[in-house]
PDB file of C-alpha atoms in Angstrom:
ATOM      1  CA  MET A   1       0.134   0.015  -0.170  1.00  0.00           C
ATOM      2  CA  PRO A   2       1.356   3.864  -0.540  1.00  0.00           C
ATOM      3  CA  ASN A   3       3.175   5.465   2.393  1.00  0.00           C
ATOM      4  CA  SER A   4       3.426   1.740   3.838  1.00  0.00           C
ATOM      5  CA  LYS A   5       6.822   0.326   5.738  1.00  0.00           C
ATOM      6  CA  ASN A   6       7.734  -2.734   7.144  1.00  0.00           C
ATOM      7  CA  ALA A   7       9.115  -1.739  10.500  1.00  0.00           C
ATOM      8  CA  ALA A   8      10.337  -3.282  14.144  1.00  0.00           C
ATOM      9  CA  ALA A   9       8.598  -2.626  17.497  1.00  0.00           C
ATOM     10  CA  THR A  10      10.802  -1.718  20.432  1.00  0.00           C
ATOM     11  CA  ASP A  11      11.117  -3.783  23.994  1.00  0.00           C
ATOM     12  CA  GLY A  12      12.034  -3.292  27.409  1.00  0.00           C
ATOM     13  CA  ALA A  13      15.450  -3.638  29.856  1.00  0.00           C
ATOM     14  CA  ALA A  14      17.355  -6.584  29.215  1.00  0.00           C
ATOM     15  CA  VAL A  15      17.147  -9.804  31.850  1.00  0.00           C
ATOM     16  CA  PRO A  16      20.022 -12.383  31.850  1.00  0.00           C
ATOM     17  CA  ASN A  17      19.428 -15.241  29.695  1.00  0.00           C
ATOM     18  CA  GLN A  18      15.415 -14.420  29.299  1.00  0.00           C
ATOM     19  CA  LEU A  19      14.318 -14.879  25.612  1.00  0.00           C
ATOM     20  CA  ARG A  20      10.262 -13.915  25.352  1.00  0.00           C
ATOM     21  CA  ASN A  21       8.578 -14.323  22.328  1.00  0.00           C
ATOM     22  CA  HIS A  22       7.505 -10.378  20.701  1.00  0.00           C
ATOM     23  CA  TRP A  23       4.848 -11.772  18.429  1.00  0.00           C
ATOM     24  CA  THR A  24       1.974 -12.370  21.443  1.00  0.00           C
ATOM     25  CA  LYS A  25      -0.297  -9.264  20.768  1.00  0.00           C
ATOM     26  CA  PRO A  26      -3.195  -9.713  18.163  1.00  0.00           C
ATOM     27  CA  LEU A  27      -2.804  -8.678  14.869  1.00  0.00           C
ATOM     28  CA  GLY A  28      -3.921  -5.922  13.124  1.00  0.00           C
ATOM     29  CA  LEU A  29      -4.139  -1.990  13.861  1.00  0.00           C
ATOM     30  CA  VAL A  30      -1.950  -0.532  16.572  1.00  0.00           C
ATOM     31  CA  GLY A  31      -2.358   3.117  17.168  1.00  0.00           C
ATOM     32  CA  TYR A  32      -1.083   6.466  16.016  1.00  0.00           C
ATOM     33  CA  TYR A  33       2.736   6.845  16.792  1.00  0.00           C
ATOM     34  CA  TRP A  34       5.712   9.423  15.999  1.00  0.00           C
ATOM     35  CA  PHE A  35       8.535   7.694  14.588  1.00  0.00           C
ATOM     36  CA  LEU A  36      11.950   8.834  13.278  1.00  0.00           C
ATOM     37  CA  THR A  37      12.402   6.939   9.998  1.00  0.00           C
ATOM     38  CA  PHE A  38      16.127   6.321   8.310  1.00  0.00           C
ATOM     39  CA  GLU A  39      15.411   5.413   4.875  1.00  0.00           C
ATOM     40  CA  ASP A  40      18.113   7.890   3.441  1.00  0.00           C
ATOM     41  CA  SER A  41      21.011   6.386   6.293  1.00  0.00           C
ATOM     42  CA  ALA A  42      23.004   4.260   3.861  1.00  0.00           C
ATOM     43  CA  PRO A  43      25.770   4.079   6.788  1.00  0.00           C
ATOM     44  CA  LEU A  44      23.217   2.630   8.962  1.00  0.00           C
ATOM     45  CA  ARG A  45      21.532   0.179   6.628  1.00  0.00           C
ATOM     46  CA  SER A  46      24.953  -1.162   5.496  1.00  0.00           C
ATOM     47  CA  ALA A  47      25.787  -1.188   9.871  1.00  0.00           C
ATOM     48  CA  VAL A  48      22.214  -3.187  10.449  1.00  0.00           C
ATOM     49  CA  GLY A  49      22.589  -5.609   7.207  1.00  0.00           C
ATOM     50  CA  GLU A  50      26.459  -6.618   8.787  1.00  0.00           C
ATOM     51  CA  CYS A  51      24.440  -7.321  12.097  1.00  0.00           C
ATOM     52  CA  HIS A  52      21.807  -9.457  10.345  1.00  0.00           C
ATOM     53  CA  SER A  53      24.697 -11.504   8.585  1.00  0.00           C
ATOM     54  CA  ARG A  54      26.483 -12.335  11.844  1.00  0.00           C
ATOM     55  CA  LEU A  55      22.788 -12.898  13.664  1.00  0.00           C
ATOM     56  CA  ALA A  56      20.609 -15.074  11.325  1.00  0.00           C
ATOM     57  CA  PHE A  57      19.545 -17.079  14.094  1.00  0.00           C
ATOM     58  CA  SER A  58      16.133 -19.423  14.133  1.00  0.00           C
ATOM     59  CA  GLN A  59      14.723 -17.160  17.303  1.00  0.00           C
ATOM     60  CA  TYR A  60      14.823 -13.921  15.760  1.00  0.00           C
ATOM     61  CA  ASP A  61      12.804 -12.255  13.161  1.00  0.00           C
ATOM     62  CA  PRO A  62      14.928  -9.336  11.544  1.00  0.00           C
ATOM     63  CA  THR A  63      13.589  -5.801  10.528  1.00  0.00           C
ATOM     64  CA  PRO A  64      13.893  -5.057   7.479  1.00  0.00           C
ATOM     65  CA  LEU A  65      16.639  -2.530   6.387  1.00  0.00           C
ATOM     66  CA  GLU A  66      13.930   0.020   4.529  1.00  0.00           C
ATOM     67  CA  SER A  67      11.865   0.239   7.520  1.00  0.00           C
ATOM     68  CA  LEU A  68      14.594   0.907  10.512  1.00  0.00           C
ATOM     69  CA  HIS A  69      13.170   3.414  12.788  1.00  0.00           C
ATOM     70  CA  LEU A  70      12.923   4.695  16.561  1.00  0.00           C
ATOM     71  CA  THR A  71       9.869   4.983  18.448  1.00  0.00           C
ATOM     72  CA  VAL A  72       9.472   8.688  19.865  1.00  0.00           C
ATOM     73  CA  GLY A  73       6.336   7.975  21.552  1.00  0.00           C
ATOM     74  CA  ARG A  74       2.911   6.788  21.045  1.00  0.00           C
ATOM     75  CA  ILE A  75      -0.210   9.366  20.099  1.00  0.00           C
ATOM     76  CA  GLY A  76      -3.203   7.360  20.716  1.00  0.00           C
ATOM     77  CA  LYS A  77      -4.548   3.883  20.628  1.00  0.00           C
ATOM     78  CA  SER A  78      -6.494   2.401  17.431  1.00  0.00           C
ATOM     79  CA  GLY A  79     -10.196   4.061  16.893  1.00  0.00           C
ATOM     80  CA  GLU A  80      -9.729   6.672  19.540  1.00  0.00           C
ATOM     81  CA  LEU A  81      -8.553   9.455  17.695  1.00  0.00           C
ATOM     82  CA  SER A  82     -10.971  11.407  15.517  1.00  0.00           C
ATOM     83  CA  PRO A  83     -10.162  13.325  12.285  1.00  0.00           C
ATOM     84  CA  GLU A  84     -10.130  16.858  14.012  1.00  0.00           C
ATOM     85  CA  ARG A  85      -8.046  15.207  17.211  1.00  0.00           C
ATOM     86  CA  ILE A  86      -5.431  14.078  14.684  1.00  0.00           C
ATOM     87  CA  HIS A  87      -5.419  17.431  12.592  1.00  0.00           C
ATOM     88  CA  ALA A  88      -4.730  19.120  16.051  1.00  0.00           C
ATOM     89  CA  THR A  89      -1.955  16.680  16.795  1.00  0.00           C
ATOM     90  CA  GLN A  90      -0.760  17.786  13.887  1.00  0.00           C
ATOM     91  CA  ALA A  91      -0.899  21.563  14.226  1.00  0.00           C
ATOM     92  CA  GLY A  92       0.402  21.330  17.591  1.00  0.00           C
ATOM     93  CA  ALA A  93       3.064  19.156  16.594  1.00  0.00           C
ATOM     94  CA  ARG A  94       4.169  21.923  13.946  1.00  0.00           C
ATOM     95  CA  ARG A  95       4.149  24.974  15.868  1.00  0.00           C
ATOM     96  CA  GLU A  96       6.522  23.204  18.603  1.00  0.00           C
ATOM     97  CA  LEU A  97       8.837  21.653  16.162  1.00  0.00           C
ATOM     98  CA  GLY A  98       9.164  24.620  13.989  1.00  0.00           C
ATOM     99  CA  GLU A  99      11.362  26.154  17.427  1.00  0.00           C
ATOM    100  CA  MET A 100      13.576  22.946  17.648  1.00  0.00           C
ATOM    101  CA  ASN A 101      16.923  23.166  15.705  1.00  0.00           C
ATOM    102  CA  PRO A 102      17.966  19.336  13.794  1.00  0.00           C
ATOM    103  CA  PHE A 103      20.221  17.240  15.530  1.00  0.00           C
ATOM    104  CA  GLU A 104      22.552  14.313  15.248  1.00  0.00           C
ATOM    105  CA  LEU A 105      22.308  10.897  16.712  1.00  0.00           C
ATOM    106  CA  THR A 106      24.712   8.395  17.146  1.00  0.00           C
ATOM    107  CA  ILE A 107      23.573   4.985  17.054  1.00  0.00           C
ATOM    108  CA  GLY A 108      25.611   1.592  18.040  1.00  0.00           C
ATOM    109  CA  ALA A 109      26.582  -0.576  20.605  1.00  0.00           C
ATOM    110  CA  LEU A 110      24.235  -3.844  19.697  1.00  0.00           C
ATOM    111  CA  ARG A 111      22.993  -5.257  22.608  1.00  0.00           C
ATOM    112  CA  ARG A 112      20.021  -8.492  23.556  1.00  0.00           C
ATOM    113  CA  VAL A 113      16.944  -7.540  25.542  1.00  0.00           C
ATOM    114  CA  PRO A 114      14.298  -9.983  26.188  1.00  0.00           C
ATOM    115  CA  ALA A 115      12.318  -9.503  23.103  1.00  0.00           C
ATOM    116  CA  ALA A 116      14.700  -7.992  20.299  1.00  0.00           C
ATOM    117  CA  LEU A 117      18.120  -6.892  19.517  1.00  0.00           C
ATOM    118  CA  ILE A 118      18.238  -3.345  19.275  1.00  0.00           C
ATOM    119  CA  LEU A 119      21.430  -0.751  18.404  1.00  0.00           C
ATOM    120  CA  ASP A 120      21.781   1.776  21.577  1.00  0.00           C
ATOM    121  CA  VAL A 121      21.296   5.721  20.526  1.00  0.00           C
ATOM    122  CA  LYS A 122      23.025   8.359  22.100  1.00  0.00           C
ATOM    123  CA  SER A 123      22.516  12.313  22.348  1.00  0.00           C
ATOM    124  CA  ALA A 124      19.407  10.762  24.351  1.00  0.00           C
ATOM    125  CA  GLY A 125      19.077  14.453  25.612  1.00  0.00           C
ATOM    126  CA  ASN A 126      17.709  15.071  22.064  1.00  0.00           C
ATOM    127  CA  ILE A 127      15.183  12.794  21.819  1.00  0.00           C
ATOM    128  CA  ASP A 128      14.090  13.963  25.679  1.00  0.00           C
ATOM    129  CA  LYS A 129      13.396  17.626  24.312  1.00  0.00           C
ATOM    130  CA  LEU A 130      11.845  16.045  21.434  1.00  0.00           C
ATOM    131  CA  ARG A 131       9.347  13.942  23.140  1.00  0.00           C
ATOM    132  CA  ALA A 132       8.417  17.182  25.350  1.00  0.00           C
ATOM    133  CA  LYS A 133       7.811  19.362  22.527  1.00  0.00           C
ATOM    134  CA  LEU A 134       5.456  16.878  20.523  1.00  0.00           C
ATOM    135  CA  GLY A 135       3.755  16.516  24.392  1.00  0.00           C
ATOM    136  CA  ALA A 136       3.605  19.986  24.747  1.00  0.00           C
ATOM    137  CA  GLY A 137       2.011  20.562  21.097  1.00  0.00           C
ATOM    138  CA  THR A 138      -0.740  17.808  21.629  1.00  0.00           C
ATOM    139  CA  THR A 139      -1.762  17.899  25.326  1.00  0.00           C
ATOM    140  CA  VAL A 140      -4.966  19.472  24.440  1.00  0.00           C
ATOM    141  CA  ALA A 141      -5.280  17.058  21.441  1.00  0.00           C
ATOM    142  CA  VAL A 142      -4.514  13.767  23.060  1.00  0.00           C
ATOM    143  CA  SER A 143      -5.126  12.807  26.671  1.00  0.00           C
ATOM    144  CA  GLU A 144      -2.755  11.243  29.047  1.00  0.00           C
ATOM    145  CA  SER A 145      -5.084   8.234  29.554  1.00  0.00           C
ATOM    146  CA  ASP A 146      -4.890   7.972  25.365  1.00  0.00           C
ATOM    147  CA  ALA A 147      -1.275   8.130  25.130  1.00  0.00           C
ATOM    148  CA  PRO A 148       0.895   7.403  28.554  1.00  0.00           C
ATOM    149  CA  PRO A 149       4.673   8.462  27.672  1.00  0.00           C
ATOM    150  CA  LEU A 150       6.930   5.995  26.450  1.00  0.00           C
ATOM    151  CA  ARG A 151      10.526   5.461  28.399  1.00  0.00           C
ATOM    152  CA  HIS A 152      12.361   3.061  26.938  1.00  0.00           C
ATOM    153  CA  PRO A 153      15.956   4.830  26.111  1.00  0.00           C
ATOM    154  CA  PRO A 154      16.083   5.702  22.603  1.00  0.00           C
ATOM    155  CA  HIS A 155      17.023   2.785  20.462  1.00  0.00           C
ATOM    156  CA  VAL A 156      16.723   1.042  16.942  1.00  0.00           C
ATOM    157  CA  THR A 157      15.850  -2.550  16.603  1.00  0.00           C
ATOM    158  CA  VAL A 158      17.296  -4.969  14.631  1.00  0.00           C
ATOM    159  CA  ALA A 159      15.570  -8.170  15.004  1.00  0.00           C
ATOM    160  CA  TYR A 160      12.419  -9.431  17.070  1.00  0.00           C
ATOM    161  CA  SER A 161      12.586 -12.404  19.040  1.00  0.00           C
ATOM    162  CA  ASN A 162      10.078 -15.092  18.041  1.00  0.00           C
ATOM    163  CA  SER A 163      10.346 -17.564  20.907  1.00  0.00           C
ATOM    164  CA  ASP A 164      10.127 -17.923  24.519  1.00  0.00           C
ATOM    165  CA  GLY A 165      12.587 -19.350  26.991  1.00  0.00           C
ATOM    166  CA  ILE A 166      16.098 -19.223  27.409  1.00  0.00           C
ATOM    167  CA  ALA A 167      18.762 -17.207  25.085  1.00  0.00           C
ATOM    168  CA  PRO A 168      21.223 -19.576  23.408  1.00  0.00           C
ATOM    169  CA  LEU A 169      24.558 -18.945  24.481  1.00  0.00           C
ATOM    170  CA  GLU A 170      25.757 -18.535  20.886  1.00  0.00           C
ATOM    171  CA  VAL A 171      23.344 -15.513  20.530  1.00  0.00           C
ATOM    172  CA  ASP A 172      25.330 -13.570  23.101  1.00  0.00           C
ATOM    173  CA  GLU A 173      28.572 -14.793  21.877  1.00  0.00           C
ATOM    174  CA  ALA A 174      27.600 -13.467  18.559  1.00  0.00           C
ATOM    175  CA  VAL A 175      26.282 -10.344  19.760  1.00  0.00           C
ATOM    176  CA  ALA A 176      30.525  -9.870  21.656  1.00  0.00           C
ATOM    177  CA  LYS A 177      31.658  -9.965  18.280  1.00  0.00           C
ATOM    178  CA  VAL A 178      29.648  -7.669  16.504  1.00  0.00           C
ATOM    179  CA  ASN A 179      30.235  -5.036  18.832  1.00  0.00           C
ATOM    180  CA  ARG A 180      33.859  -5.703  18.378  1.00  0.00           C
ATOM    181  CA  ARG A 181      33.680  -4.584  14.702  1.00  0.00           C
ATOM    182  CA  LEU A 182      30.601  -2.519  14.791  1.00  0.00           C
ATOM    183  CA  ARG A 183      31.674   1.551  13.666  1.00  0.00           C
ATOM    184  CA  MET A 184      29.379   4.105  15.027  1.00  0.00           C
ATOM    185  CA  VAL A 185      26.869   5.719  12.826  1.00  0.00           C
ATOM    186  CA  ARG A 186      26.027   9.433  12.828  1.00  0.00           C
ATOM    187  CA  VAL A 187      22.570  10.414  11.638  1.00  0.00           C
ATOM    188  CA  GLN A 188      21.123  13.678  11.054  1.00  0.00           C
ATOM    189  CA  VAL A 189      17.019  13.789  12.198  1.00  0.00           C
ATOM    190  CA  SER A 190      15.140  17.269  10.710  1.00  0.00           C
ATOM    191  CA  GLU A 191      12.031  15.553  10.864  1.00  0.00           C
ATOM    192  CA  VAL A 192       9.435  13.267  12.537  1.00  0.00           C
ATOM    193  CA  SER A 193       6.921  11.135  10.884  1.00  0.00           C
ATOM    194  CA  MET A 194       3.196  10.864  12.101  1.00  0.00           C
ATOM    195  CA  VAL A 195       2.243   7.051  11.235  1.00  0.00           C
ATOM    196  CA  MET A 196      -0.451   4.549  11.862  1.00  0.00           C
ATOM    197  CA  LEU A 197       1.178   0.884  12.585  1.00  0.00           C
ATOM    198  CA  HIS A 198       0.035  -2.015  11.884  1.00  0.00           C
ATOM    199  CA  ARG A 199       1.128  -5.478  13.342  1.00  0.00           C
ATOM    200  CA  ARG A 200       1.130  -8.653  10.732  1.00  0.00           C
ATOM    201  CA  ARG A 201       2.725 -11.579  11.400  1.00  0.00           C
ATOM    202  CA  ALA A 202       6.337 -11.636  12.449  1.00  0.00           C
ATOM    203  CA  MET A 203       6.572  -7.712  11.183  1.00  0.00           C
ATOM    204  CA  TYR A 204       5.166  -4.495  11.380  1.00  0.00           C
ATOM    205  CA  SER A 205       4.122  -1.961   8.825  1.00  0.00           C
ATOM    206  CA  TRP A 206       3.036   1.547   9.231  1.00  0.00           C
ATOM    207  CA  ASP A 207       0.821   4.107   6.999  1.00  0.00           C
ATOM    208  CA  LEU A 208       2.788   7.958   6.749  1.00  0.00           C
ATOM    209  CA  LEU A 209       0.103  10.537   7.659  1.00  0.00           C
ATOM    210  CA  GLU A 210       2.610  13.302   7.993  1.00  0.00           C
ATOM    211  CA  ARG A 211       6.235  14.157   8.230  1.00  0.00           C
ATOM    212  CA  ILE A 212       6.833  17.399  10.004  1.00  0.00           C
ATOM    213  CA  PRO A 213      10.370  18.953  10.112  1.00  0.00           C
ATOM    214  CA  LEU A 214      11.817  20.516  12.775  1.00  0.00           C
ATOM    215  CA  GLY A 215      13.056  24.046  12.198  1.00  0.00           C
ATOM    216  CA  ARG A 216      11.194  26.989  10.730  1.00  0.00           C
ATOM    217  CA  SER A 217      11.104  26.843   6.796  1.00  0.00           C
ATOM    218  CA  ILE A 218      12.389  30.285   5.447  1.00  0.00           C
TER     219      ILE A 218
END
């Protein structure tokens, strides 16, 4: 479908040896989200492609390279936002993000969490500022009960776990080997995407609703 991308979701903090199947929730529309997307970052795609080649385990479903993203926050659950509220949310975000300059992120350091393999993201302060700006712009449009803020540290998901149980020792060994070779990647953040997220079988997809730039256009 147009403006639709495969995607991978994110998960919580690591628990030693635990492996948790990410794909246990119902399929279908998940809700509305703010994403950073990286379609134009060839270095990031190359780094994640290298991770995929060294982490080809049956317990994981890799994130498609064209779908790499960072979840900034959730706007609202499916079925809860009217077109009027979506338009108000977009207008508020445009107003607030117009006052924020583009910034750079550094992405690297692979690690395993219970339901995913992720790359940590530095410059978390800028992500916190971005979340605060979006929150300030959409407080009236979306209530806190509709969209509790995400508090996961910023990261980019490389692969999802599709199994429960104990992670094979080989996975952690492979992660350590990848980190010895992996180079940090710098990406420029100049816009935020509003998306409608869908859960498919062993993957996510999203419909792009709007890209909102950071900073005022002259």
